[in-house]
mmCIF file of C-alpha atoms in Angstrom:
data_model
loop_
_atom_site.group_PDB
_atom_site.id
_atom_site.type_symbol
_atom_site.label_atom_id
_atom_site.label_comp_id
_atom_site.label_asym_id
_atom_site.label_seq_id
_atom_site.Cartn_x
_atom_site.Cartn_y
_atom_site.Cartn_z
ATOM 1 C CA MET A 23 -1.069 -54.816 23.278
ATOM 2 C CA ARG A 24 2.697 -54.935 24.200
ATOM 3 C CA ARG A 25 3.541 -55.548 20.402
ATOM 4 C CA ILE A 26 1.366 -52.526 19.404
ATOM 5 C CA GLY A 27 3.088 -50.406 21.996
ATOM 6 C CA ARG A 28 6.552 -51.608 20.838
ATOM 7 C CA PHE A 29 5.606 -50.698 17.124
ATOM 8 C CA ALA A 30 4.366 -47.327 18.293
ATOM 9 C CA LEU A 31 7.552 -46.686 20.021
ATOM 10 C CA ILE A 32 9.654 -47.691 17.062
ATOM 11 C CA GLY A 33 7.457 -45.528 14.859
ATOM 12 C CA PHE A 34 8.004 -42.611 17.124
ATOM 13 C CA LEU A 35 11.749 -43.085 17.144
ATOM 14 C CA ILE A 36 11.869 -43.245 13.304
ATOM 15 C CA VAL A 37 9.876 -40.024 13.178
ATOM 16 C CA ILE A 38 12.400 -38.380 15.661
ATOM 17 C CA VAL A 39 15.369 -39.774 13.582
ATOM 18 C CA VAL A 40 14.036 -38.674 10.264
ATOM 19 C CA GLY A 41 13.025 -35.278 11.646
ATOM 20 C CA GLY A 42 16.477 -34.878 12.885
ATOM 21 C CA ILE A 43 18.010 -35.789 9.585
ATOM 22 C CA TRP A 44 15.669 -33.280 7.830
ATOM 23 C CA VAL A 45 16.681 -30.578 10.263
ATOM 24 C CA ARG A 46 20.380 -31.103 9.790
ATOM 25 C CA GLY A 47 20.053 -31.628 6.124
ATOM 26 C CA VAL A 48 17.620 -28.878 5.157
ATOM 27 C CA LEU A 49 18.056 -26.188 7.927
ATOM 28 C CA ASN A 50 21.706 -26.747 8.612
ATOM 29 C CA PRO A 51 23.291 -23.446 7.681
ATOM 30 C CA GLU A 52 26.489 -25.234 6.622
ATOM 31 C CA GLN A 53 24.583 -27.139 3.965
ATOM 32 C CA ARG A 54 22.132 -24.248 3.029
ATOM 33 C CA PHE A 55 24.509 -21.326 3.015
ATOM 34 C CA GLN A 56 28.067 -22.015 3.987
ATOM 35 C CA LYS A 57 28.667 -24.672 1.168
ATOM 36 C CA ALA A 58 26.342 -23.386 -1.322
ATOM 37 C CA VAL A 59 26.670 -21.016 -4.327
ATOM 38 C CA LEU A 60 23.483 -19.076 -4.522
ATOM 39 C CA ASN A 61 21.929 -17.933 -7.758
ATOM 40 C CA PRO A 62 21.360 -14.164 -7.724
ATOM 41 C CA LEU A 63 18.038 -12.481 -8.567
ATOM 42 C CA THR A 64 19.793 -9.833 -10.368
ATOM 43 C CA ILE A 65 23.293 -9.110 -11.684
ATOM 44 C CA PRO A 66 24.753 -5.768 -12.869
ATOM 45 C CA GLY A 67 23.559 -4.914 -16.332
ATOM 46 C CA SER A 68 20.817 -7.474 -16.625
ATOM 47 C CA LYS A 69 17.457 -6.146 -18.058
ATOM 48 C CA VAL A 70 14.300 -5.353 -16.266
ATOM 49 C CA SER A 71 11.113 -5.417 -18.333
ATOM 50 C CA VAL A 72 9.254 -2.255 -17.435
ATOM 51 C CA GLU A 73 7.027 -0.427 -19.937
ATOM 52 C CA ALA A 74 7.418 3.186 -20.342
ATOM 53 C CA VAL A 75 5.257 5.194 -17.974
ATOM 54 C CA GLY A 76 3.398 8.199 -19.362
ATOM 55 C CA LYS A 77 0.681 10.688 -18.328
ATOM 56 C CA THR A 78 -1.879 7.975 -18.266
ATOM 57 C CA GLN A 79 -0.907 6.664 -14.891
ATOM 58 C CA ALA A 80 -4.488 5.412 -14.634
ATOM 59 C CA ASP A 81 -4.063 4.100 -11.269
ATOM 60 C CA GLY A 82 -2.814 7.236 -9.612
ATOM 61 C CA ALA A 83 0.702 6.113 -9.371
ATOM 62 C CA LEU A 84 3.186 8.738 -8.703
ATOM 63 C CA ASN A 85 0.238 10.957 -7.717
ATOM 64 C CA ASN A 86 2.204 13.331 -5.588
ATOM 65 C CA PRO A 87 1.834 16.935 -6.686
ATOM 66 C CA ALA A 88 5.566 17.453 -6.512
ATOM 67 C CA ASN A 89 6.137 14.550 -8.883
ATOM 68 C CA THR A 90 3.468 14.706 -11.558
ATOM 69 C CA ASP A 91 3.869 17.213 -14.309
ATOM 70 C CA ASP A 92 4.744 14.774 -17.024
ATOM 71 C CA LEU A 93 5.980 11.322 -16.219
ATOM 72 C CA SER A 94 7.281 10.278 -19.662
ATOM 73 C CA LEU A 95 10.258 7.941 -19.156
ATOM 74 C CA SER A 96 11.760 8.368 -22.440
ATOM 75 C CA LEU A 97 15.218 9.666 -21.953
ATOM 76 C CA ASN A 98 18.125 9.078 -24.542
ATOM 77 C CA THR A 99 20.833 8.418 -21.977
ATOM 78 C CA PRO A 100 23.343 5.777 -22.576
ATOM 79 C CA GLU A 101 23.054 2.920 -20.257
ATOM 80 C CA PRO A 102 26.142 2.295 -18.035
ATOM 81 C CA THR A 103 27.865 -1.009 -18.641
ATOM 82 C CA ALA A 104 29.025 -3.201 -15.745
ATOM 83 C CA SER A 105 31.781 -5.660 -15.461
ATOM 84 C CA PRO A 106 30.378 -9.244 -15.353
ATOM 85 C CA ALA A 107 33.150 -10.205 -13.031
ATOM 86 C CA ALA A 108 31.151 -8.929 -10.153
ATOM 87 C CA SER A 109 28.778 -11.969 -10.342
ATOM 88 C CA ASP A 110 31.342 -14.647 -11.577
ATOM 89 C CA LYS A 111 33.120 -15.258 -8.282
ATOM 90 C CA LYS A 112 32.271 -18.514 -6.593
ATOM 91 C CA THR A 113 31.426 -17.813 -2.957
ATOM 92 C CA SER A 114 28.966 -18.675 -0.163
ATOM 93 C CA SER A 115 28.566 -15.047 0.675
ATOM 94 C CA PHE A 116 25.409 -13.303 -0.526
ATOM 95 C CA ASN A 117 23.869 -9.870 -0.866
ATOM 96 C CA VAL A 118 20.499 -8.715 0.481
ATOM 97 C CA VAL A 119 18.584 -5.491 -0.106
ATOM 98 C CA LEU A 120 16.566 -4.207 2.712
ATOM 99 C CA ILE A 121 13.649 -2.051 1.594
ATOM 100 C CA GLY A 122 11.395 0.112 3.564
ATOM 101 C CA THR A 123 8.641 1.733 1.442
ATOM 102 C CA ASP A 124 7.050 5.082 2.266
ATOM 103 C CA THR A 125 3.390 3.669 2.582
ATOM 104 C CA TRP A 126 1.140 2.278 5.320
ATOM 105 C CA GLY A 127 -0.021 -0.430 2.890
ATOM 106 C CA GLY A 128 -1.980 -0.685 -0.330
ATOM 107 C CA GLU A 129 -0.735 2.547 -1.989
ATOM 108 C CA ILE A 130 1.923 2.663 -4.777
ATOM 109 C CA SER A 131 5.194 3.775 -3.096
ATOM 110 C CA ARG A 132 8.737 4.848 -3.387
ATOM 111 C CA ALA A 133 11.646 3.232 -1.466
ATOM 112 C CA ASP A 134 12.048 5.346 1.764
ATOM 113 C CA THR A 135 14.889 3.174 3.085
ATOM 114 C CA ILE A 136 17.440 1.083 1.137
ATOM 115 C CA MET A 137 20.240 -0.898 2.774
ATOM 116 C CA VAL A 138 22.584 -3.325 1.068
ATOM 117 C CA VAL A 139 23.602 -6.251 3.230
ATOM 118 C CA HIS A 140 26.630 -8.600 2.575
ATOM 119 C CA VAL A 141 26.264 -11.805 4.447
ATOM 120 C CA MET A 142 29.269 -13.931 5.164
ATOM 121 C CA PRO A 143 28.107 -17.297 6.646
ATOM 122 C CA GLU A 144 31.400 -18.745 7.109
ATOM 123 C CA GLN A 145 32.684 -15.785 9.222
ATOM 124 C CA ARG A 146 29.400 -15.164 10.800
ATOM 125 C CA LYS A 147 29.664 -11.446 9.804
ATOM 126 C CA VAL A 148 27.363 -8.780 8.293
ATOM 127 C CA ASN A 149 28.403 -5.617 6.404
ATOM 128 C CA ILE A 150 25.777 -3.036 5.794
ATOM 129 C CA VAL A 151 25.747 -0.082 3.474
ATOM 130 C CA SER A 152 22.839 2.564 3.408
ATOM 131 C CA VAL A 153 22.011 4.089 0.040
ATOM 132 C CA PRO A 154 20.454 7.415 0.399
ATOM 133 C CA ARG A 155 17.018 7.744 -1.100
ATOM 134 C CA ASP A 156 18.156 10.753 -3.136
ATOM 135 C CA THR A 157 21.203 9.019 -4.700
ATOM 136 C CA ARG A 158 21.317 9.706 -8.486
ATOM 137 C CA VAL A 159 21.564 6.381 -10.310
ATOM 138 C CA TYR A 160 20.651 4.915 -13.638
ATOM 139 C CA VAL A 161 17.258 3.331 -13.655
ATOM 140 C CA GLN A 162 16.385 1.195 -16.812
ATOM 141 C CA ASN A 163 13.774 2.675 -18.967
ATOM 142 C CA VAL A 164 14.080 6.051 -17.163
ATOM 143 C CA GLY A 165 17.657 7.282 -17.333
ATOM 144 C CA TYR A 166 19.346 9.026 -14.332
ATOM 145 C CA THR A 167 16.975 9.794 -11.504
ATOM 146 C CA LYS A 168 16.731 9.325 -7.718
ATOM 147 C CA ILE A 169 17.096 5.683 -6.616
ATOM 148 C CA ASN A 170 13.924 5.670 -4.591
ATOM 149 C CA HIS A 171 11.988 6.367 -7.871
ATOM 150 C CA ALA A 172 12.931 3.066 -9.158
ATOM 151 C CA HIS A 173 10.410 1.199 -6.982
ATOM 152 C CA ILE A 174 7.384 3.345 -7.999
ATOM 153 C CA VAL A 175 8.394 3.183 -11.678
ATOM 154 C CA GLY A 176 8.264 -0.694 -11.643
ATOM 155 C CA GLU A 177 5.178 -0.970 -9.278
ATOM 156 C CA SER A 178 3.106 1.451 -11.289
ATOM 157 C CA LYS A 179 3.141 -0.923 -14.257
ATOM 158 C CA GLY A 180 3.868 -4.382 -12.910
ATOM 159 C CA GLY A 181 2.713 -4.234 -9.242
ATOM 160 C CA ASN A 182 4.556 -4.997 -6.035
ATOM 161 C CA GLU A 183 6.870 -7.720 -7.444
ATOM 162 C CA GLN A 184 8.015 -5.452 -10.403
ATOM 163 C CA GLY A 185 8.564 -2.510 -8.010
ATOM 164 C CA THR A 186 10.930 -4.767 -5.984
ATOM 165 C CA LEU A 187 12.769 -6.113 -8.995
ATOM 166 C CA THR A 188 13.154 -2.718 -10.645
ATOM 167 C CA LEU A 189 14.652 -1.285 -7.470
ATOM 168 C CA ILE A 190 16.980 -4.105 -6.683
ATOM 169 C CA GLN A 191 18.165 -4.019 -10.369
ATOM 170 C CA ALA A 192 19.073 -0.284 -9.843
ATOM 171 C CA VAL A 193 20.899 -1.253 -6.683
ATOM 172 C CA SER A 194 22.762 -4.086 -8.486
ATOM 173 C CA ASP A 195 23.812 -1.664 -11.258
ATOM 174 C CA PHE A 196 24.852 1.134 -8.935
ATOM 175 C CA MET A 197 26.929 -1.017 -6.625
ATOM 176 C CA ASN A 198 28.079 -3.356 -9.415
ATOM 177 C CA ILE A 199 27.285 -6.453 -7.265
ATOM 178 C CA PRO A 200 24.767 -9.265 -7.707
ATOM 179 C CA ILE A 201 21.689 -9.262 -5.419
ATOM 180 C CA HIS A 202 20.589 -12.606 -4.174
ATOM 181 C CA HIS A 203 17.684 -11.839 -1.833
ATOM 182 C CA TYR A 204 15.526 -8.927 -0.557
ATOM 183 C CA ILE A 205 13.413 -8.140 2.509
ATOM 184 C CA LYS A 206 10.770 -5.524 2.121
ATOM 185 C CA THR A 207 8.243 -3.910 4.453
ATOM 186 C CA ASN A 208 6.367 -0.605 4.854
ATOM 187 C CA PHE A 209 5.708 1.787 7.741
ATOM 188 C CA SER A 210 3.058 -0.491 9.484
ATOM 189 C CA GLY A 211 5.272 -3.515 8.975
ATOM 190 C CA ILE A 212 8.074 -1.928 10.878
ATOM 191 C CA ARG A 213 5.894 -0.764 13.581
ATOM 192 C CA ASP A 214 3.964 -4.029 13.998
ATOM 193 C CA PHE A 215 7.146 -6.213 13.713
ATOM 194 C CA ILE A 216 8.950 -4.336 16.467
ATOM 195 C CA ASP A 217 5.842 -4.486 18.745
ATOM 196 C CA SER A 218 5.562 -8.246 18.082
ATOM 197 C CA ILE A 219 8.938 -8.859 19.520
ATOM 198 C CA GLY A 220 8.357 -6.677 22.504
ATOM 199 C CA GLY A 221 10.135 -3.597 21.478
ATOM 200 C CA ILE A 222 13.891 -3.089 21.024
ATOM 201 C CA ASP A 223 16.733 -1.612 23.379
ATOM 202 C CA MET A 224 19.181 0.720 21.716
ATOM 203 C CA VAL A 225 21.553 3.711 22.345
ATOM 204 C CA ILE A 226 20.323 6.922 20.966
ATOM 205 C CA ASN A 227 23.119 9.144 19.921
ATOM 206 C CA GLN A 228 21.333 12.541 20.247
ATOM 207 C CA ASP A 229 17.973 13.960 21.180
ATOM 208 C CA VAL A 230 15.529 13.535 18.241
ATOM 209 C CA THR A 231 12.600 15.803 18.270
ATOM 210 C CA ILE A 232 9.661 14.273 16.445
ATOM 211 C CA THR A 233 6.968 16.925 17.330
ATOM 212 C CA PRO A 234 6.993 19.597 20.011
ATOM 213 C CA GLU A 235 5.355 17.099 22.307
ATOM 214 C CA ILE A 236 7.406 14.028 21.355
ATOM 215 C CA THR A 237 11.260 13.779 21.825
ATOM 216 C CA ILE A 238 13.323 10.652 21.846
ATOM 217 C CA LYS A 239 15.930 11.245 24.430
ATOM 218 C CA LYS A 240 19.737 10.597 23.905
ATOM 219 C CA GLY A 241 21.068 7.538 25.836
ATOM 220 C CA GLU A 242 19.775 3.954 26.316
ATOM 221 C CA GLN A 243 16.238 3.640 25.480
ATOM 222 C CA HIS A 244 13.491 1.005 24.990
ATOM 223 C CA LEU A 245 11.490 1.704 21.898
ATOM 224 C CA ASP A 246 8.112 0.335 20.968
ATOM 225 C CA GLY A 247 7.117 0.023 17.462
ATOM 226 C CA VAL A 248 5.685 3.524 17.105
ATOM 227 C CA HIS A 249 8.729 5.300 18.581
ATOM 228 C CA ALA A 250 11.199 3.066 16.501
ATOM 229 C CA LEU A 251 9.233 4.112 13.329
ATOM 230 C CA TYR A 252 9.475 7.801 14.536
ATOM 231 C CA LEU A 253 13.274 7.476 14.655
ATOM 232 C CA ALA A 254 13.477 5.537 11.427
ATOM 233 C CA ARG A 255 11.689 8.415 9.618
ATOM 234 C CA ALA A 256 13.137 11.482 11.359
ATOM 235 C CA ARG A 257 15.561 13.470 9.207
ATOM 236 C CA TYR A 258 14.986 17.259 10.070
ATOM 237 C CA SER A 259 15.799 17.423 13.705
ATOM 238 C CA THR A 260 19.366 16.115 13.562
ATOM 239 C CA PRO A 261 22.567 17.837 12.514
ATOM 240 C CA ASN A 262 23.305 15.536 9.576
ATOM 241 C CA GLY A 263 19.698 15.127 8.443
ATOM 242 C CA ASP A 264 19.085 12.057 6.131
ATOM 243 C CA PHE A 265 22.614 10.727 7.151
ATOM 244 C CA SER A 266 21.719 10.673 10.761
ATOM 245 C CA ARG A 267 18.519 9.019 9.836
ATOM 246 C CA GLN A 268 20.406 6.297 7.861
ATOM 247 C CA GLU A 269 22.599 5.571 10.839
ATOM 248 C CA GLU A 270 19.631 5.290 13.213
ATOM 249 C CA GLN A 271 17.969 2.847 10.650
ATOM 250 C CA PHE A 272 21.042 0.806 10.818
ATOM 251 C CA ASN A 273 20.961 0.849 14.592
ATOM 252 C CA ILE A 274 17.374 -0.331 14.584
ATOM 253 C CA VAL A 275 18.235 -3.244 12.293
ATOM 254 C CA ARG A 276 21.018 -4.244 14.565
ATOM 255 C CA ALA A 277 18.915 -3.867 17.650
ATOM 256 C CA VAL A 278 16.266 -6.136 16.093
ATOM 257 C CA ALA A 279 18.794 -8.714 15.161
ATOM 258 C CA ASN A 280 20.471 -8.758 18.601
ATOM 259 C CA LYS A 281 17.035 -9.296 20.229
ATOM 260 C CA LEU A 282 15.829 -11.952 17.805
ATOM 261 C CA LEU A 283 19.099 -13.877 18.001
ATOM 262 C CA SER A 284 19.675 -13.705 21.615
ATOM 263 C CA PRO A 285 19.593 -17.190 23.476
ATOM 264 C CA GLU A 286 16.411 -16.424 25.471
ATOM 265 C CA HIS A 287 14.366 -15.648 22.141
ATOM 266 C CA LEU A 288 15.636 -18.676 20.145
ATOM 267 C CA PRO A 289 12.913 -21.070 21.174
ATOM 268 C CA ASP A 290 10.220 -18.735 20.039
ATOM 269 C CA LEU A 291 12.014 -17.560 16.862
ATOM 270 C CA ALA A 292 10.639 -20.063 14.373
ATOM 271 C CA GLY A 293 6.966 -19.341 14.985
ATOM 272 C CA LEU A 294 7.650 -15.620 15.078
ATOM 273 C CA LEU A 295 9.566 -15.391 11.847
ATOM 274 C CA LEU A 296 7.021 -17.521 10.015
ATOM 275 C CA HIS A 297 4.069 -15.443 11.359
ATOM 276 C CA GLU A 298 5.602 -12.084 10.591
ATOM 277 C CA LYS A 299 6.896 -13.205 7.118
ATOM 278 C CA LYS A 300 3.342 -13.988 6.129
ATOM 279 C CA ASP A 301 1.666 -10.930 7.635
ATOM 280 C CA ILE A 302 4.000 -7.953 7.334
ATOM 281 C CA ILE A 303 7.159 -8.827 5.490
ATOM 282 C CA ASP A 304 7.684 -9.401 1.783
ATOM 283 C CA THR A 305 10.870 -11.399 1.143
ATOM 284 C CA SER A 306 12.501 -13.780 -1.317
ATOM 285 C CA PHE A 307 13.781 -15.863 1.621
ATOM 286 C CA SER A 308 11.909 -19.147 2.058
ATOM 287 C CA ASP A 309 10.703 -20.100 5.524
ATOM 288 C CA SER A 310 13.485 -22.647 5.866
ATOM 289 C CA ASP A 311 16.122 -19.912 4.733
ATOM 290 C CA LEU A 312 15.005 -17.729 7.579
ATOM 291 C CA LEU A 313 15.207 -20.484 10.197
ATOM 292 C CA SER A 314 18.629 -21.565 8.904
ATOM 293 C CA LEU A 315 19.934 -18.082 9.094
ATOM 294 C CA ALA A 316 18.589 -17.509 12.531
ATOM 295 C CA TRP A 317 20.421 -20.860 13.516
ATOM 296 C CA LEU A 318 23.650 -19.642 11.862
ATOM 297 C CA PHE A 319 23.628 -16.205 13.397
ATOM 298 C CA LYS A 320 22.318 -17.031 16.894
ATOM 299 C CA GLY A 321 24.309 -15.003 19.527
ATOM 300 C CA ILE A 322 25.601 -12.499 17.082
ATOM 301 C CA THR A 323 26.904 -9.371 18.695
ATOM 302 C CA SER A 324 27.311 -5.689 17.639
ATOM 303 C CA GLU A 325 30.943 -6.387 16.672
ATOM 304 C CA ASP A 326 29.861 -8.732 14.008
ATOM 305 C CA PHE A 327 28.269 -5.776 12.101
ATOM 306 C CA LYS A 328 30.100 -3.269 9.856
ATOM 307 C CA TYR A 329 28.404 -0.173 8.669
ATOM 308 C CA GLU A 330 29.068 2.506 6.146
ATOM 309 C CA GLN A 331 27.243 5.128 4.091
ATOM 310 C CA ILE A 332 27.591 6.091 0.481
ATOM 311 C CA PRO A 333 30.254 8.800 -0.067
ATOM 312 C CA GLY A 334 29.467 11.757 -2.243
ATOM 313 C CA ASN A 335 28.250 15.297 -2.269
ATOM 314 C CA ASN A 336 25.059 17.517 -2.665
ATOM 315 C CA SER A 337 23.911 18.443 -6.014
ATOM 316 C CA PHE A 338 21.008 19.576 -8.219
ATOM 317 C CA GLY A 339 19.985 18.492 -11.568
ATOM 318 C CA SER A 340 17.100 17.827 -13.850
ATOM 319 C CA ASP A 341 14.888 14.736 -13.316
ATOM 320 C CA PRO A 342 13.453 12.866 -16.257
ATOM 321 C CA LEU A 343 10.337 11.994 -14.228
ATOM 322 C CA VAL A 344 9.340 15.362 -12.821
ATOM 323 C CA ARG A 345 11.074 17.399 -15.489
ATOM 324 C CA THR A 346 12.421 19.867 -13.212
ATOM 325 C CA LYS A 347 15.520 20.489 -11.276
ATOM 326 C CA VAL A 348 15.778 18.478 -7.977
ATOM 327 C CA TYR A 349 18.155 17.619 -5.135
ATOM 328 C CA TYR A 350 20.362 14.654 -5.586
ATOM 329 C CA TRP A 351 23.078 12.861 -3.519
ATOM 330 C CA SER A 352 25.852 12.508 -6.170
ATOM 331 C CA ALA A 353 27.949 9.383 -5.234
ATOM 332 C CA ASP A 354 31.663 9.502 -5.533
ATOM 333 C CA LEU A 355 31.944 6.460 -7.680
ATOM 334 C CA LYS A 356 35.612 5.872 -6.998
ATOM 335 C CA GLN A 357 34.963 5.773 -3.339
ATOM 336 C CA VAL A 358 31.860 3.592 -3.821
ATOM 337 C CA ASN A 359 34.034 1.120 -5.783
ATOM 338 C CA SER A 360 36.560 1.163 -2.783
ATOM 339 C CA LEU A 361 33.746 0.574 -0.369
ATOM 340 C CA LYS A 362 32.520 -2.424 -2.441
ATOM 341 C CA GLU A 363 35.962 -3.881 -2.413
ATOM 342 C CA ARG A 364 36.156 -3.484 1.341
ATOM 343 C CA LEU A 365 32.720 -4.630 2.342
ATOM 344 C CA PHE A 366 31.427 -6.869 -0.513
ATOM 345 C CA THR A 367 34.563 -8.907 -1.328
ATOM 346 C CA ASP A 368 35.516 -11.786 0.866
#
């Protein structure tokens, strides 16, 4: 019996040692991110395979009356060319697109929220840029249109995965940067995820009126999933409209990160991330990627985030999808390039 007990103890110790080696080797962020050069999902100018979309949108895609006169995607507009240098530099930093779609689940959708995140593992810093949903960009097989249309163009022909790829390719082309990962959710995913972590604490910059009966007050607030989603969608009750909304979306992302990566939540983080990834989040990150990132960025503070918006001006122009004049945010490309150099170059 003693011999059996001794073997059992030795076996237990071997499991502990091997498990420790696996954790340090597989999840250790220095190995996974800081010393790795990651292959991008897309690079500027790479091709997305999306068939032209016509009136026969059998599946009711783009079935919004404001968007459905004739959805032919043929447009003889020259495709912009991008410098390959953007993807050639060897670096451990990587770029992630955060996508929030304008659906509760199941319907074909546009991208309601688009954020581009530059993660710098060695410095433990994160830079985030909001891309307005109305930004005029080149979308392959379409021409120049609103960037939020890219998702529905891909999804209507190739499903969820193609919608994601078409959107991140449009982002990659517009910003002239490679995209390595994405995280995508929808209205119900945002609401449920924030409820799953017990809500978030954040400072609201101004009163935000949702309905005559619902106002999110200025100052320090604890928001549940429903009210965080209200704030993320509100763009008509603030002086700067969609740009105020973009800033509040960034504040929500930062509040979620601060809560998840605080010391008291780290013991529960593994189970939470894996559960939510399966149920309400679509992402290219593997389970071990998420755990490694959490390990790397534990204790991150607000000072470790930088945030900017896409500079430009209001404009109107024809759209190849709806074949009528629409509102656009026309980016100042020189300033966008300067922003890229500041925030996406190590």
